[in-house]
Structures are given as structure tokens and as C-alpha cells.
CSV table of C-alpha atoms in Angstrom, one decimal:
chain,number,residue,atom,x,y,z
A,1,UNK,CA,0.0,0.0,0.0
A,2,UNK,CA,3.0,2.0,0.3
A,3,UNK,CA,3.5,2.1,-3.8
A,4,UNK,CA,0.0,4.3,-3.6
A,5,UNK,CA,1.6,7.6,-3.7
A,6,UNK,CA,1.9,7.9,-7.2
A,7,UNK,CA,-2.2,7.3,-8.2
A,8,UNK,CA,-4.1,10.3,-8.4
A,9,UNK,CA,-6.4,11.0,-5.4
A,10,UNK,CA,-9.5,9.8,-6.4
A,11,UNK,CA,-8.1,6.5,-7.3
A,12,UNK,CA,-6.1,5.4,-4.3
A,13,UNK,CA,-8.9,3.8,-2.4
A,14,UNK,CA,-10.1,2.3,-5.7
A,15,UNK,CA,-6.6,0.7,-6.2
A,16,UNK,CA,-6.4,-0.4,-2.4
A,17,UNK,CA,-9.7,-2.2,-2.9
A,18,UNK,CA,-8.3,-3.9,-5.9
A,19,UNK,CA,-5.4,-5.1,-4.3
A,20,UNK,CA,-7.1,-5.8,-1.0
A,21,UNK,CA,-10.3,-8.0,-3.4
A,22,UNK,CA,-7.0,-9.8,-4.7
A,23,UNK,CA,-6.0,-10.6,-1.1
A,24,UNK,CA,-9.0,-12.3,-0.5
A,25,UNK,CA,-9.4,-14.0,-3.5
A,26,UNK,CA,-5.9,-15.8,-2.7
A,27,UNK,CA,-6.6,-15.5,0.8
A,28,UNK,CA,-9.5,-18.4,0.1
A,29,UNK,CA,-8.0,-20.2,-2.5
A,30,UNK,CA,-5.0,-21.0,0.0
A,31,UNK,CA,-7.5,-21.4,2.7
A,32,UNK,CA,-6.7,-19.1,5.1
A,33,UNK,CA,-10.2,-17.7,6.0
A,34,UNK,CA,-9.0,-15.9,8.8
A,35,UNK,CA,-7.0,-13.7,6.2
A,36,UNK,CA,-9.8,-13.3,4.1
A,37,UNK,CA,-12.1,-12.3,6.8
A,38,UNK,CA,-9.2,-9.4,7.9
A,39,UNK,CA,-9.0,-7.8,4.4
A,40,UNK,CA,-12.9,-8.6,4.0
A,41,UNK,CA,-12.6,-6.2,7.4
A,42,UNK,CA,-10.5,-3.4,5.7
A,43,UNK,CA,-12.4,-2.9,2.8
A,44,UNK,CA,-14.6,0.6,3.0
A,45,UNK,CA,-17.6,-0.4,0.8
A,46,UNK,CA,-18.5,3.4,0.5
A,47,UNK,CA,-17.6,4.5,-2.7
A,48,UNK,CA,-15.4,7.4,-3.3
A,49,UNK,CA,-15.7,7.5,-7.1
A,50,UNK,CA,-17.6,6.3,-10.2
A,51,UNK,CA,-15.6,2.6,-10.3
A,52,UNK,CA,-16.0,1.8,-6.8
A,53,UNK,CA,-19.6,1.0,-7.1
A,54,UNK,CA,-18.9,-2.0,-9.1
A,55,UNK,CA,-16.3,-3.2,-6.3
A,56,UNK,CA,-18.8,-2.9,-3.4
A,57,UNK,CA,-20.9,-5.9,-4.4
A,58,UNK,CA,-17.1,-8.3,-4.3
A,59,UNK,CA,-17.4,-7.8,-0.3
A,60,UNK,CA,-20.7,-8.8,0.1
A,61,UNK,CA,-19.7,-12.0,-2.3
A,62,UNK,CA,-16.5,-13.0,0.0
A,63,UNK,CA,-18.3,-12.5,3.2
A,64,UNK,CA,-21.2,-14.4,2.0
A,65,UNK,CA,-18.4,-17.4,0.9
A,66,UNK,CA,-16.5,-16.7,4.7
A,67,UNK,CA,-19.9,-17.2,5.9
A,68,UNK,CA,-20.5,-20.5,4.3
A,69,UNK,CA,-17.5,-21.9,5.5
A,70,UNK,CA,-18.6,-20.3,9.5
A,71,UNK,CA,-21.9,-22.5,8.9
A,72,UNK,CA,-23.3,-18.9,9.5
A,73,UNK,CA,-26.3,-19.3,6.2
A,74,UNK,CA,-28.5,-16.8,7.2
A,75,UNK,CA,-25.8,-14.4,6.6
A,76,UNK,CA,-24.4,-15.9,4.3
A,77,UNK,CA,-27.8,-15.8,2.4
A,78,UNK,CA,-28.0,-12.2,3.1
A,79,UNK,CA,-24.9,-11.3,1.6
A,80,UNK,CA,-25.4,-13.0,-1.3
A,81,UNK,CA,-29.3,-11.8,-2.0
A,82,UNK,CA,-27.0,-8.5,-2.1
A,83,UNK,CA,-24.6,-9.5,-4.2
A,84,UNK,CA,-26.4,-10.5,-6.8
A,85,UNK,CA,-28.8,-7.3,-6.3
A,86,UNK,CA,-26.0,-5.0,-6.9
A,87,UNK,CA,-24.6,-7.8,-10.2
A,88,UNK,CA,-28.2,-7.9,-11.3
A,89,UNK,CA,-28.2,-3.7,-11.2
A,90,UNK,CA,-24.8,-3.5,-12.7
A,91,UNK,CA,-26.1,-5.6,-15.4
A,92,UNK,CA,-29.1,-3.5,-15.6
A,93,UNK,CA,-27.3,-0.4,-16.3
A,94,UNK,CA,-24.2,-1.8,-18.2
A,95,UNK,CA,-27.3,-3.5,-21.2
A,96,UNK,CA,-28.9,0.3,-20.9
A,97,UNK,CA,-25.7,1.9,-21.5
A,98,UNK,CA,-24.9,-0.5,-24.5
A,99,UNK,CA,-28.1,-0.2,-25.9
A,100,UNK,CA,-28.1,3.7,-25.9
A,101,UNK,CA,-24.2,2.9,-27.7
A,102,UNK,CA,-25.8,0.9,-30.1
A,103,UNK,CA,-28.6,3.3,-30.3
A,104,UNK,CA,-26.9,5.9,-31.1
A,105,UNK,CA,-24.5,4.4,-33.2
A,106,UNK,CA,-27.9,3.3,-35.3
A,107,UNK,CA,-29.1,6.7,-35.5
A,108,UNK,CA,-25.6,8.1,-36.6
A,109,UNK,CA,-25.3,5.1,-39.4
A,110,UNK,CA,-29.0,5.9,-40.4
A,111,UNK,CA,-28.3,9.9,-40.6
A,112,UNK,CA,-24.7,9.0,-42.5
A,113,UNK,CA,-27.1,7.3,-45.0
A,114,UNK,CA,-30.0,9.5,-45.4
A,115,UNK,CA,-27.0,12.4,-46.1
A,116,UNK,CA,-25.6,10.1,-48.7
A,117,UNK,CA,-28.9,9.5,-50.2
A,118,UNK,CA,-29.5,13.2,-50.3
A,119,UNK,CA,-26.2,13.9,-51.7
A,120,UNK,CA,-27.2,11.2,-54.7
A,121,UNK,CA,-30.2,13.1,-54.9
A,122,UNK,CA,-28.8,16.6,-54.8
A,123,UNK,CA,-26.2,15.2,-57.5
A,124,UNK,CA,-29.0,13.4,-59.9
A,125,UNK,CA,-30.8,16.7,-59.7
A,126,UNK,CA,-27.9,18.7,-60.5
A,127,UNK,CA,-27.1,17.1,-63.1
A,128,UNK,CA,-30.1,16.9,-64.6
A,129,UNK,CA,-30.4,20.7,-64.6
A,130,UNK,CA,-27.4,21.2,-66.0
A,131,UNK,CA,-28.6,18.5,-68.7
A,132,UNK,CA,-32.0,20.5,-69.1
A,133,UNK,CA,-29.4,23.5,-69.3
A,134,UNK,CA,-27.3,22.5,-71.9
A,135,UNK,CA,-30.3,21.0,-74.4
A,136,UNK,CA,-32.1,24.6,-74.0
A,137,UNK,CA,-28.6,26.7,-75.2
A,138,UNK,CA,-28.4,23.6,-77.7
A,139,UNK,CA,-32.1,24.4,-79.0
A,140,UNK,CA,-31.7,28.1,-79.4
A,141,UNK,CA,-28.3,27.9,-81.3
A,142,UNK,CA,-30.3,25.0,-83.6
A,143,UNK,CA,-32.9,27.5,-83.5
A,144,UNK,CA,-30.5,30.6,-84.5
A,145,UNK,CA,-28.6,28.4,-86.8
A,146,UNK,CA,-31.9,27.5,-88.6
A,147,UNK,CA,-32.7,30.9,-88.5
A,148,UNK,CA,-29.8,32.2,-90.1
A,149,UNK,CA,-30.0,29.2,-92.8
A,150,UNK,CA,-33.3,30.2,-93.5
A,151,UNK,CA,-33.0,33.6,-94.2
A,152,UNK,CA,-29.7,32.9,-96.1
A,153,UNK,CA,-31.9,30.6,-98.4
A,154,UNK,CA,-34.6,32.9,-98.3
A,155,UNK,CA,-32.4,35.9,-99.7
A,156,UNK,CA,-30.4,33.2,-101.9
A,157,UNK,CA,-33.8,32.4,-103.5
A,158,UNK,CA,-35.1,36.0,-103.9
A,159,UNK,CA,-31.6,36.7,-106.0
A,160,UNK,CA,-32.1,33.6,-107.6
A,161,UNK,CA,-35.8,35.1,-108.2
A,162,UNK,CA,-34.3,38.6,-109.6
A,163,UNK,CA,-31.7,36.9,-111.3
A,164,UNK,CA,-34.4,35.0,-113.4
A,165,UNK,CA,-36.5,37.8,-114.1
A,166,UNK,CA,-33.7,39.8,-115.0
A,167,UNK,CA,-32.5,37.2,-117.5
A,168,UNK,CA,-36.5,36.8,-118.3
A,169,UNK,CA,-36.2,40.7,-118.8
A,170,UNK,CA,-32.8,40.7,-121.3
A,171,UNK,CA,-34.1,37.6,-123.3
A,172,UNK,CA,-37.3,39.6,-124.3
């Protein structure tokens, strides 16, 4: 515990009830319930920050274990109704959490698409003006083109016309 004075000050008791969880853990597993029960006894299951809630309901687990092995059940039972109270909770909020994640990340994909299919949209449309654009100045140069042709024949046909009749006019 001496190593804490590096964590930042929030974390310190977090990290302490790490370590002191650990204890137990191996504390039982060697079977040594008397050391269990005296880091069970250290732990502070008041939590001084946001990840400590999920580390109270491990002390109500081990003493619910020590308990078992003390023949002390009603206890026991006790401490494991609140156990899995606070696991069934955790789990509770930890699905809500991951299904507003997943929610959200659905409405984001779903926006990123409907954007994309406006940006089709916008660029089918765009085009298309500039489609609609192009055949109109393409039909009034036809038009002015046919225009000038026409008139060019027109005048090229009167000469022709005053031509004849001028010819007509000399033969006679």
C-alpha cells in the first residue's frame, strides 16, 4: 500500500480495494479464511468515485463465501441476495448503457445514409439541370442556326428570283 503515492487521489482507495479484493481471492483459494475475513474487514464499501460501485458488491460476495465456511447461512444468504442485487443492477445499467451505444450508433449510421442519399439526390438533380441547361442553349443555337440558314436561303432564293426575271427581262 505503500506504492499508492503515485495514483491520483480519487483513485487510491479504488486501487487499495483492488489489491485488498486480490488478497481475499488468494486468501481463500489457500485457505486461510482468517485472512480473508481481515482484508474482508479493511475494505470501505463506501464508494469514493464512479468505479467503486462495481467493487462494493465483491465484499458482500467473500463475506457471503466466509460465511458459508462459518456455517453462518443466514448471513451468508443475506450477503449473497445483495450481491447478486448489486450484479443484477450493474447488469441492468451496463445493457442500458450498451443499448443507448448501439442506439446511437444506429441513428448516426442511419443519418450518414440519409446524407448520402441526399447527396445522390442533390447530384441526380444537379445534373439533370445542368442537362436541361445545356439542351435549351443547344435548341436556341439550332434555333438561331436555322434561323440564319433560312433567311440565307430565303435571300439566296429572292436573288435567284431577280436573277431569273432579270435574264427573263434581257431575253425579251
Amino acid at each position: 500500500f505503500n506504492n499508492l503515492k503515485n495514483i491520483k487521489y480519487n483513485y487510491k482507495s479504488t486501487t487499495k480495494k483492488i489489491i485488498l479484493i486480490s488478497l481475499i481471492r488468494y486468501s481463500l483459494f489457500s485457505n486461510n479464511n482468517s485472512k480473508s475475513q481481515y482484508y474482508l474487514n479493511l475494505i470501505d464499501t463506501l464508494k469514493n468515485n464512479k468505479h467503486e460501485e462495481r467493487f462494493k458488491k465483491y465484499s458482500f460476495f467473500y463475506q457471503s463465501y466466509l460465511d458459508t465456511i462459518n456455517n453462518n447461512y443466514k448471513s451468508a444468504y443475506f450477503n449473497l441476495a445483495q450481491y447478486l442485487s448489486l450484479t443484477e443492477t450493474q447488469n441492468i445499467e451496463d445493457n442500458a448503457t450498451t443499448f443507448q451505444k448501439l442506439e446511437t450508433k444506429y441513428q448516426t449510421v442511419k443519418k450518414e445514409k440519409e446524407n448520402l442519399q441526399l447527396k445522390q439526390d442533390n447530384l441526380e438533380i444537379e445534373n439533370k439541370r445542368k442537362q436541361n441547361l445545356n439542351l435549351l442553349i443547344a435548341s436556341i443555337l439550332t434555333f438561331f442556326l436555322g434561323s440564319i440558314i433560312a433567311t440565307l436561303v430565303l435571300k439566296n432564293s429572292k436573288r435567284k428570283t431577280k436573277l431569273a426575271e432579270q435574264e427573263n427581262e434581257l431575253e425579251k
